[in-house]
PDB file of C-alpha atoms in Angstrom:
ATOM      1  CA  MET A   1     151.350 121.480   9.662  1.00 49.00           C
ATOM      2  CA  HIS A   2     153.128 124.857   9.535  1.00 52.00           C
ATOM      3  CA  LYS A   3     155.020 125.716   6.386  1.00 47.00           C
ATOM      4  CA  ASN A   4     157.879 128.033   5.410  1.00 51.00           C
ATOM      5  CA  ASN A   5     158.239 129.528   8.860  1.00 50.00           C
ATOM      6  CA  THR A   6     162.017 129.966   8.581  1.00 47.00           C
ATOM      7  CA  GLN A   7     161.618 132.808   6.075  1.00 49.00           C
ATOM      8  CA  ARG A   8     160.225 135.130   8.718  1.00 45.00           C
ATOM      9  CA  PHE A   9     163.540 134.914  10.601  1.00 40.00           C
ATOM     10  CA  HIS A  10     165.554 136.469   7.786  1.00 42.00           C
ATOM     11  CA  ASP A  11     165.833 139.858   9.502  1.00 42.00           C
ATOM     12  CA  PHE A  12     165.679 138.423  12.981  1.00 40.00           C
ATOM     13  CA  ILE A  13     168.793 136.283  12.617  1.00 39.00           C
ATOM     14  CA  GLN A  14     171.068 138.759  10.858  1.00 42.00           C
ATOM     15  CA  PRO A  15     174.483 138.973  12.582  1.00 40.00           C
ATOM     16  CA  ALA A  16     174.504 141.799  15.098  1.00 43.00           C
ATOM     17  CA  LYS A  17     177.310 144.332  14.942  1.00 44.00           C
ATOM     18  CA  SER A  18     179.611 143.827  17.930  1.00 43.00           C
ATOM     19  CA  PRO A  19     183.186 144.582  18.979  1.00 45.00           C
ATOM     20  CA  PRO A  20     185.908 142.348  17.447  1.00 44.00           C
ATOM     21  CA  ILE A  21     186.627 140.499  20.703  1.00 41.00           C
ATOM     22  CA  VAL A  22     182.953 139.727  21.285  1.00 40.00           C
ATOM     23  CA  ARG A  23     182.535 138.603  17.682  1.00 44.00           C
ATOM     24  CA  SER A  24     185.515 136.291  18.046  1.00 43.00           C
ATOM     25  CA  SER A  25     183.908 134.677  21.063  1.00 43.00           C
ATOM     26  CA  PHE A  26     180.692 134.240  19.163  1.00 44.00           C
ATOM     27  CA  TRP A  27     182.464 132.658  16.229  1.00 42.00           C
ATOM     28  CA  PHE A  28     184.205 130.204  18.560  1.00 43.00           C
ATOM     29  CA  ILE A  29     180.804 129.154  19.913  1.00 44.00           C
ATOM     30  CA  VAL A  30     179.337 128.992  16.411  1.00 45.00           C
ATOM     31  CA  VAL A  31     182.152 126.678  15.288  1.00 44.00           C
ATOM     32  CA  PHE A  32     181.501 124.496  18.317  1.00 43.00           C
ATOM     33  CA  LEU A  33     177.759 124.354  17.539  1.00 46.00           C
ATOM     34  CA  SER A  34     178.594 123.517  13.952  1.00 47.00           C
ATOM     35  CA  MET A  35     180.692 120.558  15.034  1.00 45.00           C
ATOM     36  CA  VAL A  36     177.981 119.300  17.384  1.00 46.00           C
ATOM     37  CA  PHE A  37     174.927 119.802  15.193  1.00 48.00           C
ATOM     38  CA  LEU A  38     176.159 119.819  11.649  1.00 47.00           C
ATOM     39  CA  GLN A  39     178.681 117.002  11.561  1.00 49.00           C
ATOM     40  CA  PRO A  40     175.994 114.291  11.417  1.00 46.00           C
ATOM     41  CA  LEU A  41     174.090 116.295   8.820  1.00 45.00           C
ATOM     42  CA  MET A  42     177.096 116.783   6.548  1.00 46.00           C
ATOM     43  CA  ALA A  43     178.309 113.217   7.058  1.00 46.00           C
ATOM     44  CA  ASN A  44     174.807 111.906   6.366  1.00 47.00           C
ATOM     45  CA  ASP A  45     175.029 109.816   9.543  1.00 49.00           C
ATOM     46  CA  GLU A  46     171.442 108.620   9.999  1.00 51.00           C
ATOM     47  CA  SER A  47     171.934 107.373  13.563  1.00 53.00           C
ATOM     48  CA  GLN A  48     173.334 110.709  14.721  1.00 51.00           C
ATOM     49  CA  LEU A  49     170.696 112.566  12.742  1.00 50.00           C
ATOM     50  CA  ASP A  50     167.980 110.541  14.460  1.00 54.00           C
ATOM     51  CA  ALA A  51     169.506 111.342  17.833  1.00 53.00           C
ATOM     52  CA  LEU A  52     169.469 115.032  16.960  1.00 54.00           C
ATOM     53  CA  PHE A  53     165.854 115.125  15.774  1.00 55.00           C
ATOM     54  CA  ASN A  54     164.214 112.260  17.668  1.00 63.00           C
ATOM     55  CA  GLN A  55     163.115 114.212  20.743  1.00 69.00           C
ATOM     56  CA  PRO A  56     161.790 117.767  21.057  1.00 76.00           C
ATOM     57  CA  PRO A  57     164.647 120.065  22.114  1.00 79.00           C
ATOM     58  CA  VAL A  58     162.344 121.949  24.468  1.00 84.00           C
ATOM     59  CA  ASP A  59     159.162 121.252  26.458  1.00 87.00           C
ATOM     60  CA  LYS A  60     155.947 123.272  26.699  1.00 89.00           C
ATOM     61  CA  GLU A  61     156.694 124.572  30.191  1.00 90.00           C
ATOM     62  CA  THR A  62     160.006 126.059  29.069  1.00 89.00           C
ATOM     63  CA  LEU A  63     158.418 127.663  26.022  1.00 89.00           C
ATOM     64  CA  LEU A  64     155.579 129.162  28.043  1.00 91.00           C
ATOM     65  CA  ARG A  65     158.110 130.573  30.495  1.00 90.00           C
ATOM     66  CA  LYS A  66     160.161 132.021  27.617  1.00 87.00           C
ATOM     67  CA  ILE A  67     157.033 133.588  26.136  1.00 88.00           C
ATOM     68  CA  LYS A  68     156.156 135.200  29.464  1.00 88.00           C
ATOM     69  CA  ASP A  69     159.712 136.510  29.969  1.00 86.00           C
ATOM     70  CA  SER A  70     159.826 137.909  26.438  1.00 82.00           C
ATOM     71  CA  GLU A  71     156.469 139.621  26.839  1.00 83.00           C
ATOM     72  CA  GLN A  72     157.694 141.315  30.019  1.00 81.00           C
ATOM     73  CA  SER A  73     161.149 142.211  28.683  1.00 78.00           C
ATOM     74  CA  SER A  74     161.949 145.883  28.227  1.00 73.00           C
ATOM     75  CA  GLN A  75     165.366 145.280  26.653  1.00 76.00           C
ATOM     76  CA  LEU A  76     164.140 144.095  23.255  1.00 74.00           C
ATOM     77  CA  ALA A  77     163.034 146.366  20.443  1.00 76.00           C
ATOM     78  CA  GLU A  78     159.356 145.856  19.605  1.00 80.00           C
ATOM     79  CA  GLU A  79     160.047 144.246  16.217  1.00 80.00           C
ATOM     80  CA  LYS A  80     162.619 141.828  17.632  1.00 80.00           C
ATOM     81  CA  GLN A  81     160.351 141.070  20.577  1.00 82.00           C
ATOM     82  CA  ASN A  82     157.440 140.224  18.258  1.00 85.00           C
ATOM     83  CA  GLN A  83     159.655 138.001  16.108  1.00 83.00           C
ATOM     84  CA  LEU A  84     160.993 136.220  19.170  1.00 85.00           C
ATOM     85  CA  LEU A  85     157.484 135.651  20.535  1.00 88.00           C
ATOM     86  CA  ASP A  86     156.344 134.424  17.140  1.00 89.00           C
ATOM     87  CA  SER A  87     159.226 131.930  17.128  1.00 88.00           C
ATOM     88  CA  TYR A  88     158.337 130.568  20.562  1.00 89.00           C
ATOM     89  CA  ARG A  89     154.644 130.289  19.677  1.00 92.00           C
ATOM     90  CA  THR A  90     155.418 128.593  16.365  1.00 92.00           C
ATOM     91  CA  THR A  91     157.589 126.057  18.206  1.00 92.00           C
ATOM     92  CA  LEU A  92     154.756 125.527  20.707  1.00 92.00           C
ATOM     93  CA  GLY A  93     152.441 124.815  17.775  1.00 93.00           C
ATOM     94  CA  TYR A  94     154.857 122.178  16.473  1.00 93.00           C
ATOM     95  CA  LEU A  95     154.904 120.520  19.904  1.00 93.00           C
ATOM     96  CA  ASN A  96     151.099 120.287  19.739  1.00 94.00           C
ATOM     97  CA  ASP A  97     151.384 118.804  16.231  1.00 94.00           C
ATOM     98  CA  ILE A  98     153.792 116.170  17.567  1.00 93.00           C
ATOM     99  CA  GLU A  99     151.345 115.145  20.294  1.00 93.00           C
ATOM    100  CA  THR A 100     148.455 115.016  17.821  1.00 94.00           C
ATOM    101  CA  ASN A 101     150.429 112.958  15.289  1.00 93.00           C
ATOM    102  CA  LYS A 102     151.557 110.478  17.924  1.00 92.00           C
ATOM    103  CA  LEU A 103     147.988 110.056  19.170  1.00 92.00           C
ATOM    104  CA  LYS A 104     146.734 109.467  15.607  1.00 92.00           C
ATOM    105  CA  GLY A 105     149.521 106.966  15.016  1.00 90.00           C
ATOM    106  CA  GLU A 106     148.566 105.043  18.148  1.00 89.00           C
ATOM    107  CA  GLN A 107     144.919 105.020  17.075  1.00 89.00           C
ATOM    108  CA  VAL A 108     145.757 103.721  13.586  1.00 88.00           C
ATOM    109  CA  SER A 109     148.049 101.063  15.039  1.00 84.00           C
ATOM    110  CA  GLU A 110     145.317 100.009  17.463  1.00 85.00           C
ATOM    111  CA  PHE A 111     142.804  99.891  14.599  1.00 84.00           C
ATOM    112  CA  ARG A 112     144.983  97.373  12.736  1.00 78.00           C
ATOM    113  CA  LYS A 113     144.963  95.131  15.807  1.00 78.00           C
ATOM    114  CA  LEU A 114     141.265  95.463  16.602  1.00 81.00           C
ATOM    115  CA  ILE A 115     139.777  95.335  13.079  1.00 81.00           C
ATOM    116  CA  LEU A 116     140.331  91.581  12.657  1.00 77.00           C
ATOM    117  CA  THR A 117     137.550  90.540  15.058  1.00 81.00           C
ATOM    118  CA  PRO A 118     134.821  92.780  13.552  1.00 83.00           C
ATOM    119  CA  LEU A 119     136.026  91.788  10.082  1.00 83.00           C
ATOM    120  CA  ILE A 120     135.392  88.110  10.867  1.00 84.00           C
ATOM    121  CA  LYS A 121     131.978  88.942  12.359  1.00 85.00           C
ATOM    122  CA  VAL A 122     130.832  91.021   9.421  1.00 84.00           C
ATOM    123  CA  ARG A 123     131.895  88.257   7.013  1.00 85.00           C
ATOM    124  CA  GLU A 124     129.743  85.821   8.969  1.00 86.00           C
ATOM    125  CA  LYS A 125     126.876  88.307   8.937  1.00 84.00           C
ATOM    126  CA  LEU A 126     127.133  88.699   5.175  1.00 84.00           C
ATOM    127  CA  ASN A 127     127.211  84.921   4.637  1.00 85.00           C
ATOM    128  CA  LYS A 128     124.158  84.552   6.835  1.00 82.00           C
ATOM    129  CA  GLN A 129     122.302  87.249   4.907  1.00 78.00           C
ATOM    130  CA  GLN A 130     123.272  85.746   1.547  1.00 78.00           C
ATOM    131  CA  ASN A 131     121.981  82.320   2.644  1.00 79.00           C
ATOM    132  CA  LEU A 132     118.922  83.692   4.422  1.00 72.00           C
ATOM    133  CA  GLU A 133     115.974  81.308   4.440  1.00 67.00           C
ATOM    134  CA  ILE A 134     112.967  82.839   2.750  1.00 61.00           C
ATOM    135  CA  LYS A 135     109.737  82.020   4.554  1.00 61.00           C
ATOM    136  CA  PRO A 136     106.166  82.875   3.675  1.00 55.00           C
ATOM    137  CA  ILE A 137     104.478  84.921   6.360  1.00 58.00           C
ATOM    138  CA  ASN A 138     100.941  84.416   7.508  1.00 59.00           C
ATOM    139  CA  PHE A 139      99.216  87.663   8.345  1.00 61.00           C
ATOM    140  CA  GLY A 140      96.295  85.769   9.854  1.00 60.00           C
ATOM    141  CA  ASN A 141      93.543  88.135  10.897  1.00 62.00           C
ATOM    142  CA  LYS A 142      95.706  91.228  11.157  1.00 66.00           C
ATOM    143  CA  GLN A 143      93.696  94.391  10.832  1.00 74.00           C
ATOM    144  CA  LEU A 144      94.399  97.031   8.238  1.00 73.00           C
ATOM    145  CA  SER A 145      95.731  99.402  10.900  1.00 80.00           C
ATOM    146  CA  ASN A 146      98.243  96.769  12.060  1.00 82.00           C
ATOM    147  CA  LEU A 147      99.523  96.200   8.538  1.00 83.00           C
ATOM    148  CA  GLU A 148      99.816  99.932   7.952  1.00 87.00           C
ATOM    149  CA  GLN A 149     101.950 100.188  11.093  1.00 88.00           C
ATOM    150  CA  MET A 150     104.163  97.395   9.745  1.00 87.00           C
ATOM    151  CA  LEU A 151     104.410  99.267   6.454  1.00 89.00           C
ATOM    152  CA  TYR A 152     105.463 102.508   8.173  1.00 92.00           C
ATOM    153  CA  ALA A 153     108.038 100.642  10.264  1.00 91.00           C
ATOM    154  CA  GLU A 154     109.569  99.014   7.167  1.00 91.00           C
ATOM    155  CA  GLN A 155     109.677 102.321   5.351  1.00 93.00           C
ATOM    156  CA  ALA A 156     111.516 103.863   8.318  1.00 94.00           C
ATOM    157  CA  ASN A 157     113.934 100.909   8.309  1.00 93.00           C
ATOM    158  CA  LEU A 158     114.551 101.400   4.609  1.00 95.00           C
ATOM    159  CA  ALA A 159     115.387 105.079   5.094  1.00 96.00           C
ATOM    160  CA  ALA A 160     117.832 104.306   7.916  1.00 95.00           C
ATOM    161  CA  VAL A 161     119.573 101.446   6.117  1.00 94.00           C
ATOM    162  CA  THR A 162     119.771 103.399   2.852  1.00 96.00           C
ATOM    163  CA  ALA A 163     121.491 106.261   4.705  1.00 96.00           C
ATOM    164  CA  LYS A 164     123.937 103.778   6.239  1.00 94.00           C
ATOM    165  CA  LEU A 165     124.664 102.260   2.833  1.00 95.00           C
ATOM    166  CA  SER A 166     125.277 105.712   1.351  1.00 96.00           C
ATOM    167  CA  ASP A 167     127.738 106.564   4.143  1.00 96.00           C
ATOM    168  CA  ILE A 168     129.659 103.307   3.673  1.00 94.00           C
ATOM    169  CA  SER A 169     129.837 103.802  -0.092  1.00 95.00           C
ATOM    170  CA  GLN A 170     131.224 107.302   0.435  1.00 96.00           C
ATOM    171  CA  GLN A 171     133.856 105.988   2.873  1.00 94.00           C
ATOM    172  CA  LEU A 172     134.878 103.390   0.295  1.00 94.00           C
ATOM    173  CA  SER A 173     135.267 106.051  -2.391  1.00 94.00           C
ATOM    174  CA  LEU A 174     137.488 108.116  -0.100  1.00 94.00           C
ATOM    175  CA  ALA A 175     139.534 105.059   0.899  1.00 93.00           C
ATOM    176  CA  ALA A 176     140.159 104.270  -2.773  1.00 92.00           C
ATOM    177  CA  ILE A 177     141.930 107.593  -3.387  1.00 94.00           C
ATOM    178  CA  ARG A 178     143.580 107.805   0.042  1.00 94.00           C
ATOM    179  CA  PRO A 179     146.839 105.994  -0.954  1.00 94.00           C
ATOM    180  CA  ASN A 180     147.593 108.634  -3.594  1.00 95.00           C
ATOM    181  CA  ILE A 181     146.864 111.429  -1.122  1.00 96.00           C
ATOM    182  CA  ILE A 182     149.174 109.831   1.454  1.00 95.00           C
ATOM    183  CA  ARG A 183     151.928 109.334  -1.124  1.00 95.00           C
ATOM    184  CA  GLN A 184     151.760 112.966  -2.236  1.00 96.00           C
ATOM    185  CA  ARG A 185     151.738 114.244   1.334  1.00 96.00           C
ATOM    186  CA  ILE A 186     154.828 112.202   2.241  1.00 95.00           C
ATOM    187  CA  ILE A 187     156.664 113.650  -0.786  1.00 95.00           C
ATOM    188  CA  GLU A 188     155.797 117.162   0.416  1.00 96.00           C
ATOM    189  CA  LEU A 189     156.945 116.376   3.955  1.00 95.00           C
ATOM    190  CA  ASN A 190     160.264 114.946   2.738  1.00 94.00           C
ATOM    191  CA  GLU A 191     160.868 118.133   0.763  1.00 94.00           C
ATOM    192  CA  GLN A 192     160.151 120.183   3.894  1.00 92.00           C
ATOM    193  CA  GLN A 193     162.689 118.109   5.826  1.00 89.00           C
ATOM    194  CA  GLU A 194     165.352 118.860   3.221  1.00 89.00           C
ATOM    195  CA  GLU A 195     164.585 122.573   3.513  1.00 90.00           C
ATOM    196  CA  ILE A 196     164.876 122.386   7.303  1.00 87.00           C
ATOM    197  CA  THR A 197     168.275 120.675   7.105  1.00 82.00           C
ATOM    198  CA  ALA A 198     169.567 123.265   4.613  1.00 84.00           C
ATOM    199  CA  THR A 199     168.292 126.133   6.754  1.00 81.00           C
ATOM    200  CA  LEU A 200     169.804 124.662   9.901  1.00 75.00           C
ATOM    201  CA  ILE A 201     173.226 124.347   8.254  1.00 74.00           C
ATOM    202  CA  GLN A 202     173.122 127.848   6.802  1.00 74.00           C
ATOM    203  CA  GLN A 203     171.872 129.697   9.868  1.00 67.00           C
ATOM    204  CA  THR A 204     174.107 127.867  12.342  1.00 62.00           C
ATOM    205  CA  VAL A 205     177.128 129.031  10.330  1.00 58.00           C
ATOM    206  CA  GLU A 206     175.892 132.614   9.782  1.00 57.00           C
ATOM    207  CA  ASN A 207     174.216 133.514  13.068  1.00 56.00           C
ATOM    208  CA  GLU A 208     176.180 135.107  15.940  1.00 56.00           C
ATOM    209  CA  ASN A 209     173.370 135.669  18.448  1.00 64.00           C
ATOM    210  CA  LEU A 210     173.119 132.765  20.888  1.00 70.00           C
ATOM    211  CA  GLN A 211     169.540 133.486  21.909  1.00 70.00           C
ATOM    212  CA  GLN A 212     168.453 133.738  18.298  1.00 75.00           C
ATOM    213  CA  MET A 213     170.391 130.584  17.462  1.00 78.00           C
ATOM    214  CA  GLU A 214     168.724 128.724  20.334  1.00 82.00           C
ATOM    215  CA  VAL A 215     165.257 129.794  19.208  1.00 84.00           C
ATOM    216  CA  LEU A 216     165.939 128.844  15.602  1.00 84.00           C
ATOM    217  CA  LEU A 217     167.303 125.432  16.575  1.00 85.00           C
ATOM    218  CA  TRP A 218     164.299 124.773  18.781  1.00 88.00           C
ATOM    219  CA  MET A 219     161.879 125.726  16.040  1.00 89.00           C
ATOM    220  CA  LEU A 220     163.584 123.778  13.252  1.00 88.00           C
ATOM    221  CA  GLN A 221     164.196 120.646  15.311  1.00 88.00           C
ATOM    222  CA  THR A 222     160.631 120.669  16.622  1.00 91.00           C
ATOM    223  CA  GLN A 223     159.223 121.253  13.135  1.00 92.00           C
ATOM    224  CA  ASN A 224     161.310 118.371  11.839  1.00 91.00           C
ATOM    225  CA  LEU A 225     160.057 116.056  14.575  1.00 93.00           C
ATOM    226  CA  ALA A 226     156.471 117.097  13.832  1.00 94.00           C
ATOM    227  CA  ILE A 227     157.082 116.125  10.196  1.00 94.00           C
ATOM    228  CA  ARG A 228     158.643 112.796  11.187  1.00 93.00           C
ATOM    229  CA  THR A 229     155.695 111.895  13.416  1.00 93.00           C
ATOM    230  CA  GLU A 230     153.235 112.822  10.664  1.00 95.00           C
ATOM    231  CA  ILE A 231     155.091 110.622   8.165  1.00 95.00           C
ATOM    232  CA  SER A 232     155.052 107.756  10.665  1.00 93.00           C
ATOM    233  CA  THR A 233     151.308 108.173  11.151  1.00 94.00           C
ATOM    234  CA  LEU A 234     150.712 108.245   7.392  1.00 95.00           C
ATOM    235  CA  ASP A 235     152.765 105.065   6.967  1.00 93.00           C
ATOM    236  CA  GLN A 236     150.648 103.365   9.635  1.00 91.00           C
ATOM    237  CA  GLU A 237     147.471 104.495   7.879  1.00 92.00           C
ATOM    238  CA  ARG A 238     148.732 103.241   4.511  1.00 93.00           C
ATOM    239  CA  LEU A 239     149.392  99.794   5.997  1.00 90.00           C
ATOM    240  CA  SER A 240     145.908  99.660   7.534  1.00 90.00           C
ATOM    241  CA  LEU A 241     144.033 100.720   4.385  1.00 92.00           C
ATOM    242  CA  PRO A 242     143.636  97.245   2.777  1.00 91.00           C
ATOM    243  CA  LEU A 243     141.920  95.893   5.902  1.00 89.00           C
ATOM    244  CA  ARG A 244     139.741  98.970   6.144  1.00 90.00           C
ATOM    245  CA  VAL A 245     138.694  98.704   2.492  1.00 92.00           C
ATOM    246  CA  GLU A 246     137.894  95.004   2.860  1.00 90.00           C
ATOM    247  CA  TYR A 247     135.809  95.679   5.971  1.00 90.00           C
ATOM    248  CA  LEU A 248     133.872  98.530   4.317  1.00 91.00           C
ATOM    249  CA  ASP A 249     133.255  96.521   1.146  1.00 91.00           C
ATOM    250  CA  ILE A 250     131.761  93.624   3.097  1.00 90.00           C
ATOM    251  CA  LEU A 251     129.567  96.059   5.012  1.00 90.00           C
ATOM    252  CA  ARG A 252     128.446  97.610   1.722  1.00 92.00           C
ATOM    253  CA  GLN A 253     127.457  94.218   0.317  1.00 91.00           C
ATOM    254  CA  TYR A 254     125.564  93.380   3.494  1.00 89.00           C
ATOM    255  CA  TYR A 255     123.578  96.614   3.631  1.00 91.00           C
ATOM    256  CA  GLN A 256     122.826  96.426  -0.087  1.00 91.00           C
ATOM    257  CA  LEU A 257     121.204  93.039   0.503  1.00 88.00           C
ATOM    258  CA  VAL A 258     119.215  94.467   3.400  1.00 89.00           C
ATOM    259  CA  VAL A 259     118.037  97.417   1.308  1.00 92.00           C
ATOM    260  CA  ASP A 260     116.864  95.071  -1.458  1.00 89.00           C
ATOM    261  CA  GLU A 261     115.047  92.852   1.015  1.00 87.00           C
ATOM    262  CA  ILE A 262     113.307  95.675   2.860  1.00 89.00           C
ATOM    263  CA  SER A 263     112.182  97.117  -0.472  1.00 90.00           C
ATOM    264  CA  SER A 264     110.724  93.720  -1.394  1.00 86.00           C
ATOM    265  CA  ASN A 265     108.914  93.476   1.927  1.00 84.00           C
ATOM    266  CA  ILE A 266     107.472  96.947   1.559  1.00 88.00           C
ATOM    267  CA  SER A 267     106.022  95.987  -1.810  1.00 87.00           C
ATOM    268  CA  TYR A 268     104.553  92.804  -0.288  1.00 84.00           C
ATOM    269  CA  ILE A 269     102.944  94.557   2.672  1.00 85.00           C
ATOM    270  CA  GLN A 270     101.700  97.366   0.451  1.00 87.00           C
ATOM    271  CA  GLU A 271      99.860  94.817  -1.753  1.00 84.00           C
ATOM    272  CA  LYS A 272      98.256  93.267   1.341  1.00 81.00           C
ATOM    273  CA  VAL A 273      97.178  96.697   2.560  1.00 83.00           C
ATOM    274  CA  ASN A 274      95.639  97.469  -0.815  1.00 81.00           C
ATOM    275  CA  ILE A 275      93.678  94.197  -0.762  1.00 76.00           C
ATOM    276  CA  LEU A 276      92.318  94.874   2.726  1.00 75.00           C
ATOM    277  CA  LYS A 277      91.275  98.341   1.648  1.00 78.00           C
ATOM    278  CA  LEU A 278      89.313  96.825  -1.245  1.00 73.00           C
ATOM    279  CA  VAL A 279      87.627  94.357   1.075  1.00 70.00           C
ATOM    280  CA  LYS A 280      86.865  97.045   3.632  1.00 69.00           C
ATOM    281  CA  ALA A 281      85.318  99.219   0.961  1.00 69.00           C
ATOM    282  CA  GLY A 282      83.183  96.268  -0.146  1.00 62.00           C
ATOM    283  CA  LYS A 283      84.249  96.751  -3.702  1.00 57.00           C
ATOM    284  CA  ASP A 284      85.398  94.174  -6.203  1.00 55.00           C
ATOM    285  CA  LYS A 285      85.204  91.271  -3.711  1.00 57.00           C
ATOM    286  CA  ALA A 286      86.012  88.651  -6.332  1.00 56.00           C
ATOM    287  CA  ASN A 287      89.090  90.501  -7.510  1.00 61.00           C
ATOM    288  CA  ALA A 288      90.201  91.032  -3.901  1.00 57.00           C
ATOM    289  CA  ASP A 289      89.945  87.283  -3.177  1.00 61.00           C
ATOM    290  CA  LYS A 290      92.034  86.512  -6.268  1.00 61.00           C
ATOM    291  CA  LEU A 291      94.707  89.024  -5.281  1.00 60.00           C
ATOM    292  CA  GLN A 292      94.728  87.580  -1.773  1.00 60.00           C
ATOM    293  CA  MET A 293      95.446  84.072  -3.063  1.00 61.00           C
ATOM    294  CA  GLU A 294      98.269  85.344  -5.300  1.00 59.00           C
ATOM    295  CA  LEU A 295      99.789  87.339  -2.485  1.00 57.00           C
ATOM    296  CA  GLU A 296      99.766  84.435  -0.033  1.00 58.00           C
ATOM    297  CA  SER A 297     101.818  82.390  -2.480  1.00 55.00           C
ATOM    298  CA  LYS A 298     104.627  85.000  -2.386  1.00 54.00           C
ATOM    299  CA  PRO A 299     107.410  84.703   0.208  1.00 51.00           C
ATOM    300  CA  LEU A 300     108.294  87.474   2.615  1.00 49.00           C
ATOM    301  CA  ILE A 301     111.925  87.722   3.648  1.00 47.00           C
ATOM    302  CA  ILE A 302     112.478  87.625   7.392  1.00 42.00           C
ATOM    303  CA  ARG A 303     115.624  89.548   8.319  1.00 44.00           C
ATOM    304  CA  ASP A 304     117.837  89.400  11.366  1.00 41.00           C
ATOM    305  CA  LEU A 305     119.038  92.997  11.697  1.00 38.00           C
TER     306      LEU A 305
END
């Protein structure tokens, strides 16, 4: 979001010196604008205030046309021209912020609707993993090379699942502090809205230049709407956080079980590989047979990944 952009208009919106009759006409228009725009602000009428700030006062096409006209104008001093262009471009940036915020809000709202099905499925997956039947595995006459391939495959699985578990744990840590971040951001945005309202009241009363007044109103109203849409998106995110945290925590438990089980299997297969290497080397045959009997009595966990 853009911040403190109204300050740059201090020189730009100073009342221009004009003949008394012209100034009287301007003041009549200013009083009219004050009645239209400021009455709901001063009366604290929320419905009228919403009507004033609910829709962008200008669209992108109009702004782009204004930018082009201003760039080609030979009637404006260079400083005023640059300030005017900066105003239009700032307002265009706020329009982009509004679109982005609305899209994020729709995505968060959709997430709240769609998360329930995967949440149920991951609960079932965790229950299945927690109640997994442990079966002994019979290697039969598997060759050493086959077992080594199994060992490499399990080690690769362990690396992949460990990375997944680390990512989920990090997401959980971020989700835990997210409510405080959202709360602080909303406080900042509310303060910005108060500044916009104060600036709008002050400059509408003081400014005599209709073009400058139009630009300022466009910028402030569009900035305010960008803030409102961001607050709405943050509220949606705050409401969705409990479901997200629950989902991530179940995933973390599931992948932790898988990591433990793969680690156990790696140890099991590694022992079998070591025994076969002893046998192949023709060394310590009696000890190899004893180790083989002990190993066959150990269960190997069969996972459904």
